[in-house]
mmCIF file of C-alpha atoms in Angstrom:
data_model
loop_
_atom_site.group_PDB
_atom_site.id
_atom_site.type_symbol
_atom_site.label_atom_id
_atom_site.label_comp_id
_atom_site.label_asym_id
_atom_site.label_seq_id
_atom_site.Cartn_x
_atom_site.Cartn_y
_atom_site.Cartn_z
ATOM 1 C CA MET A 1073 -17.667 23.401 -22.106
ATOM 2 C CA PRO A 1074 -15.566 24.832 -19.258
ATOM 3 C CA THR A 1075 -13.373 22.452 -17.302
ATOM 4 C CA LEU A 1076 -13.435 22.373 -13.527
ATOM 5 C CA SER A 1077 -10.355 22.903 -11.392
ATOM 6 C CA GLY A 1078 -9.194 20.048 -9.162
ATOM 7 C CA GLY A 1079 -10.706 21.760 -6.131
ATOM 8 C CA MET A 1080 -14.070 22.253 -7.865
ATOM 9 C CA LYS A 1081 -14.081 18.585 -8.946
ATOM 10 C CA ARG A 1082 -13.379 17.567 -5.336
ATOM 11 C CA ARG A 1083 -16.233 19.713 -4.010
ATOM 12 C CA LEU A 1084 -18.606 18.451 -6.711
ATOM 13 C CA THR A 1085 -17.785 14.854 -5.791
ATOM 14 C CA LEU A 1086 -18.539 15.618 -2.138
ATOM 15 C CA ALA A 1087 -21.822 17.337 -3.054
ATOM 16 C CA ARG A 1088 -22.874 14.327 -5.168
ATOM 17 C CA ALA A 1089 -22.155 12.024 -2.229
ATOM 18 C CA LEU A 1090 -24.496 14.085 -0.027
ATOM 19 C CA VAL A 1091 -27.472 14.363 -2.408
ATOM 20 C CA ASN A 1092 -29.285 11.359 -0.890
ATOM 21 C CA ASP A 1093 -28.730 12.569 2.697
ATOM 22 C CA PRO A 1094 -26.846 9.418 3.793
ATOM 23 C CA GLU A 1095 -26.307 8.515 7.454
ATOM 24 C CA LEU A 1096 -22.823 7.119 6.688
ATOM 25 C CA ILE A 1097 -20.428 9.042 4.460
ATOM 26 C CA VAL A 1098 -17.192 7.363 3.353
ATOM 27 C CA LEU A 1099 -14.486 9.836 2.348
ATOM 28 C CA ASP A 1100 -11.131 8.908 0.854
ATOM 29 C CA GLU A 1101 -8.634 11.781 1.042
ATOM 30 C CA PRO A 1102 -11.382 14.438 0.766
ATOM 31 C CA THR A 1103 -9.082 17.468 0.728
ATOM 32 C CA THR A 1104 -6.177 16.232 -1.379
ATOM 33 C CA GLY A 1105 -5.258 18.900 -3.901
ATOM 34 C CA LEU A 1106 -7.330 21.663 -2.325
ATOM 35 C CA ASP A 1107 -5.963 25.091 -1.524
ATOM 36 C CA PRO A 1108 -6.119 26.191 2.145
ATOM 37 C CA GLN A 1109 -9.373 28.154 1.737
ATOM 38 C CA ALA A 1110 -11.192 25.271 0.049
ATOM 39 C CA ARG A 1111 -9.781 22.759 2.561
ATOM 40 C CA HIS A 1112 -11.104 24.813 5.490
ATOM 41 C CA LEU A 1113 -14.515 25.145 3.826
ATOM 42 C CA VAL A 1114 -14.683 21.365 3.352
ATOM 43 C CA TRP A 1115 -13.665 20.835 6.991
ATOM 44 C CA GLN A 1116 -16.399 23.251 8.090
ATOM 45 C CA GLY A 1117 -18.960 21.360 6.017
ATOM 46 C CA LEU A 1118 -17.845 17.991 7.401
ATOM 47 C CA ARG A 1119 -18.083 19.280 10.983
ATOM 48 C CA ARG A 1120 -21.626 20.475 10.189
ATOM 49 C CA LEU A 1121 -22.507 16.973 8.991
ATOM 50 C CA THR A 1122 -21.244 15.370 12.203
ATOM 51 C CA ALA A 1123 -23.181 17.971 14.215
ATOM 52 C CA GLN A 1124 -26.289 16.749 12.339
ATOM 53 C CA GLY A 1125 -25.582 13.208 13.543
ATOM 54 C CA LYS A 1126 -23.992 11.888 10.352
ATOM 55 C CA THR A 1127 -21.198 9.324 10.626
ATOM 56 C CA LEU A 1128 -18.046 9.988 8.628
ATOM 57 C CA LEU A 1129 -15.492 7.332 7.785
ATOM 58 C CA LEU A 1130 -12.420 9.214 6.652
ATOM 59 C CA THR A 1131 -9.111 8.005 5.244
ATOM 60 C CA THR A 1132 -6.375 10.602 5.110
ATOM 61 C CA HIS A 1133 -2.637 11.049 5.178
ATOM 62 C CA PHE A 1134 -3.087 14.553 6.583
ATOM 63 C CA MET A 1135 -2.797 14.130 10.335
ATOM 64 C CA GLU A 1136 -3.970 17.704 10.945
ATOM 65 C CA GLU A 1137 -7.180 16.810 9.109
ATOM 66 C CA ALA A 1138 -7.710 13.684 11.215
ATOM 67 C CA GLU A 1139 -6.942 15.567 14.425
ATOM 68 C CA ARG A 1140 -9.442 18.327 13.562
ATOM 69 C CA LEU A 1141 -12.295 16.183 12.237
ATOM 70 C CA CYS A 1142 -12.210 12.800 13.929
ATOM 71 C CA ASP A 1143 -13.594 11.673 17.273
ATOM 72 C CA ARG A 1144 -11.615 8.441 16.923
ATOM 73 C CA VAL A 1145 -8.644 7.534 14.773
ATOM 74 C CA SER A 1146 -6.872 4.325 13.897
ATOM 75 C CA ILE A 1147 -3.233 4.529 12.918
ATOM 76 C CA ILE A 1148 -2.472 1.762 10.463
ATOM 77 C CA ASP A 1149 1.034 0.586 9.620
ATOM 78 C CA ASN A 1150 1.736 -2.281 7.222
ATOM 79 C CA GLY A 1151 -1.952 -3.196 7.233
ATOM 80 C CA ARG A 1152 -2.179 -3.444 11.040
ATOM 81 C CA ILE A 1153 -3.886 -1.087 13.473
ATOM 82 C CA ILE A 1154 -1.113 0.003 15.842
ATOM 83 C CA ALA A 1155 -3.008 2.667 17.806
ATOM 84 C CA GLU A 1156 -6.645 3.566 18.163
ATOM 85 C CA GLY A 1157 -8.587 6.147 20.143
ATOM 86 C CA ALA A 1158 -9.487 9.804 20.436
ATOM 87 C CA PRO A 1159 -6.726 11.961 18.903
ATOM 88 C CA ARG A 1160 -6.000 14.002 22.049
ATOM 89 C CA ASP A 1161 -6.036 10.860 24.238
ATOM 90 C CA LEU A 1162 -3.597 9.085 21.919
ATOM 91 C CA ILE A 1163 -1.274 12.076 21.869
ATOM 92 C CA ARG A 1164 -1.432 12.428 25.656
ATOM 93 C CA SER A 1165 -0.724 8.730 26.248
ATOM 94 C CA HIS A 1166 2.204 8.404 23.820
ATOM 95 C CA LEU A 1167 3.926 11.795 23.680
ATOM 96 C CA GLU A 1168 5.237 14.662 25.718
ATOM 97 C CA THR A 1169 3.030 17.748 25.522
ATOM 98 C CA HIS A 1170 5.429 20.115 23.694
ATOM 99 C CA VAL A 1171 7.864 19.994 20.806
ATOM 100 C CA LEU A 1172 10.746 22.368 20.187
ATOM 101 C CA GLU A 1173 12.131 22.271 16.672
ATOM 102 C CA VAL A 1174 15.646 23.687 16.898
ATOM 103 C CA ARG A 1175 17.470 24.282 13.626
ATOM 104 C CA GLY A 1176 20.724 25.898 12.591
ATOM 105 C CA GLU A 1177 24.450 25.517 12.142
ATOM 106 C CA SER A 1178 25.182 25.311 15.873
ATOM 107 C CA VAL A 1179 22.356 22.948 16.804
ATOM 108 C CA ASP A 1180 24.885 20.225 17.725
ATOM 109 C CA THR A 1181 26.617 22.528 20.185
ATOM 110 C CA TRP A 1182 23.297 23.594 21.710
ATOM 111 C CA PHE A 1183 22.123 19.991 21.983
ATOM 112 C CA ALA A 1184 25.402 18.757 23.536
ATOM 113 C CA THR A 1185 25.011 21.357 26.294
ATOM 114 C CA HIS A 1186 21.231 21.399 26.770
ATOM 115 C CA GLY A 1187 19.854 18.213 25.192
ATOM 116 C CA ALA A 1188 19.358 16.531 28.561
ATOM 117 C CA ARG A 1189 16.361 18.833 29.041
ATOM 118 C CA CYS A 1190 14.556 16.873 26.294
ATOM 119 C CA ALA A 1191 12.586 13.871 27.490
ATOM 120 C CA ARG A 1192 13.090 12.443 24.003
ATOM 121 C CA HIS A 1193 14.650 13.803 20.851
ATOM 122 C CA GLU A 1194 15.095 13.101 17.152
ATOM 123 C CA ARG A 1195 17.626 14.525 14.740
ATOM 124 C CA ILE A 1196 16.444 15.040 11.150
ATOM 125 C CA GLY A 1197 18.965 16.866 8.954
ATOM 126 C CA ASP A 1198 19.919 20.131 10.656
ATOM 127 C CA THR A 1199 16.898 20.048 12.989
ATOM 128 C CA VAL A 1200 16.601 18.582 16.477
ATOM 129 C CA PHE A 1201 13.054 17.764 17.586
ATOM 130 C CA CYS A 1202 13.061 18.085 21.359
ATOM 131 C CA TYR A 1203 9.995 16.530 23.046
ATOM 132 C CA LEU A 1204 9.259 17.728 26.571
ATOM 133 C CA ASN A 1205 6.453 18.486 28.997
ATOM 134 C CA ASP A 1206 7.739 21.832 30.262
ATOM 135 C CA PRO A 1207 9.517 23.833 27.554
ATOM 136 C CA GLY A 1208 10.384 26.810 29.778
ATOM 137 C CA ALA A 1209 13.927 25.843 30.789
ATOM 138 C CA ALA A 1210 14.886 24.694 27.284
ATOM 139 C CA LEU A 1211 13.444 27.866 25.750
ATOM 140 C CA ALA A 1212 15.491 29.962 28.168
ATOM 141 C CA THR A 1213 18.685 28.386 26.771
ATOM 142 C CA LEU A 1214 17.637 29.508 23.283
ATOM 143 C CA GLU A 1215 16.909 33.175 24.061
ATOM 144 C CA GLY A 1216 19.026 35.559 22.036
ATOM 145 C CA ARG A 1217 20.507 32.791 19.871
ATOM 146 C CA ALA A 1218 20.563 34.342 16.389
ATOM 147 C CA ASP A 1219 22.415 31.249 15.142
ATOM 148 C CA LEU A 1220 19.416 28.999 15.844
ATOM 149 C CA SER A 1221 15.828 28.997 14.643
ATOM 150 C CA VAL A 1222 13.245 27.716 17.118
ATOM 151 C CA LEU A 1223 9.642 26.669 16.681
ATOM 152 C CA GLN A 1224 7.667 25.804 19.821
ATOM 153 C CA ARG A 1225 4.390 23.927 19.294
ATOM 154 C CA PRO A 1226 2.101 21.435 20.997
ATOM 155 C CA ALA A 1227 2.616 17.764 20.193
ATOM 156 C CA SER A 1228 0.370 16.628 17.359
ATOM 157 C CA LEU A 1229 -1.133 13.546 15.793
ATOM 158 C CA GLU A 1230 1.565 13.782 13.122
ATOM 159 C CA ASP A 1231 4.256 13.521 15.830
ATOM 160 C CA LEU A 1232 2.467 10.443 17.161
ATOM 161 C CA PHE A 1233 2.200 8.891 13.703
ATOM 162 C CA LEU A 1234 5.921 9.423 13.092
ATOM 163 C CA LYS A 1235 6.853 8.056 16.519
ATOM 164 C CA LEU A 1236 4.808 4.890 16.004
ATOM 165 C CA THR A 1237 5.600 4.236 12.325
ATOM 166 C CA GLY A 1238 9.053 5.792 11.960
ATOM 167 C CA ARG A 1239 10.321 8.462 9.609
ATOM 168 C CA ASP A 1240 11.779 6.231 6.895
ATOM 169 C CA LEU A 1241 10.203 6.261 3.448
ATOM 170 C CA ARG A 1242 8.716 2.961 2.391
ATOM 171 C CA ASP A 1243 7.339 1.474 -0.804
#
């Protein structure tokens, strides 16, 4: 008898849950252990279910998954709901719109000179996370800097989660 891979087991479990055409589907970490292709296929299937009027109750540690699939999210910390609402609304109400991740040996020098451009910042290892609404001026200070690596991206639900719950590991 052939054994199923972790991803196949995950998809089989989801298929079994849908056999009776339920109106409410409870999913606990539905894409844990899936490769990117399988994860995107599951997401596509879950979006199809919501388009059919099904209600999904999803628990996940993957903030990208929650941001993509959920109309409403609750962020829970130490057993308490600390934020609740539509993902984009929560992000908009708690965070600046853009994040610059600046990394490299001379990040301290760059930040000492240009850090005031950040509305808020965090330092994690050799990376400064610069949160701001208009990244243009800060990006201009980084042009041609081969000593620094820069990633510009929109603020995300993961940024919100980390802001509200902190970055420290807990038991």
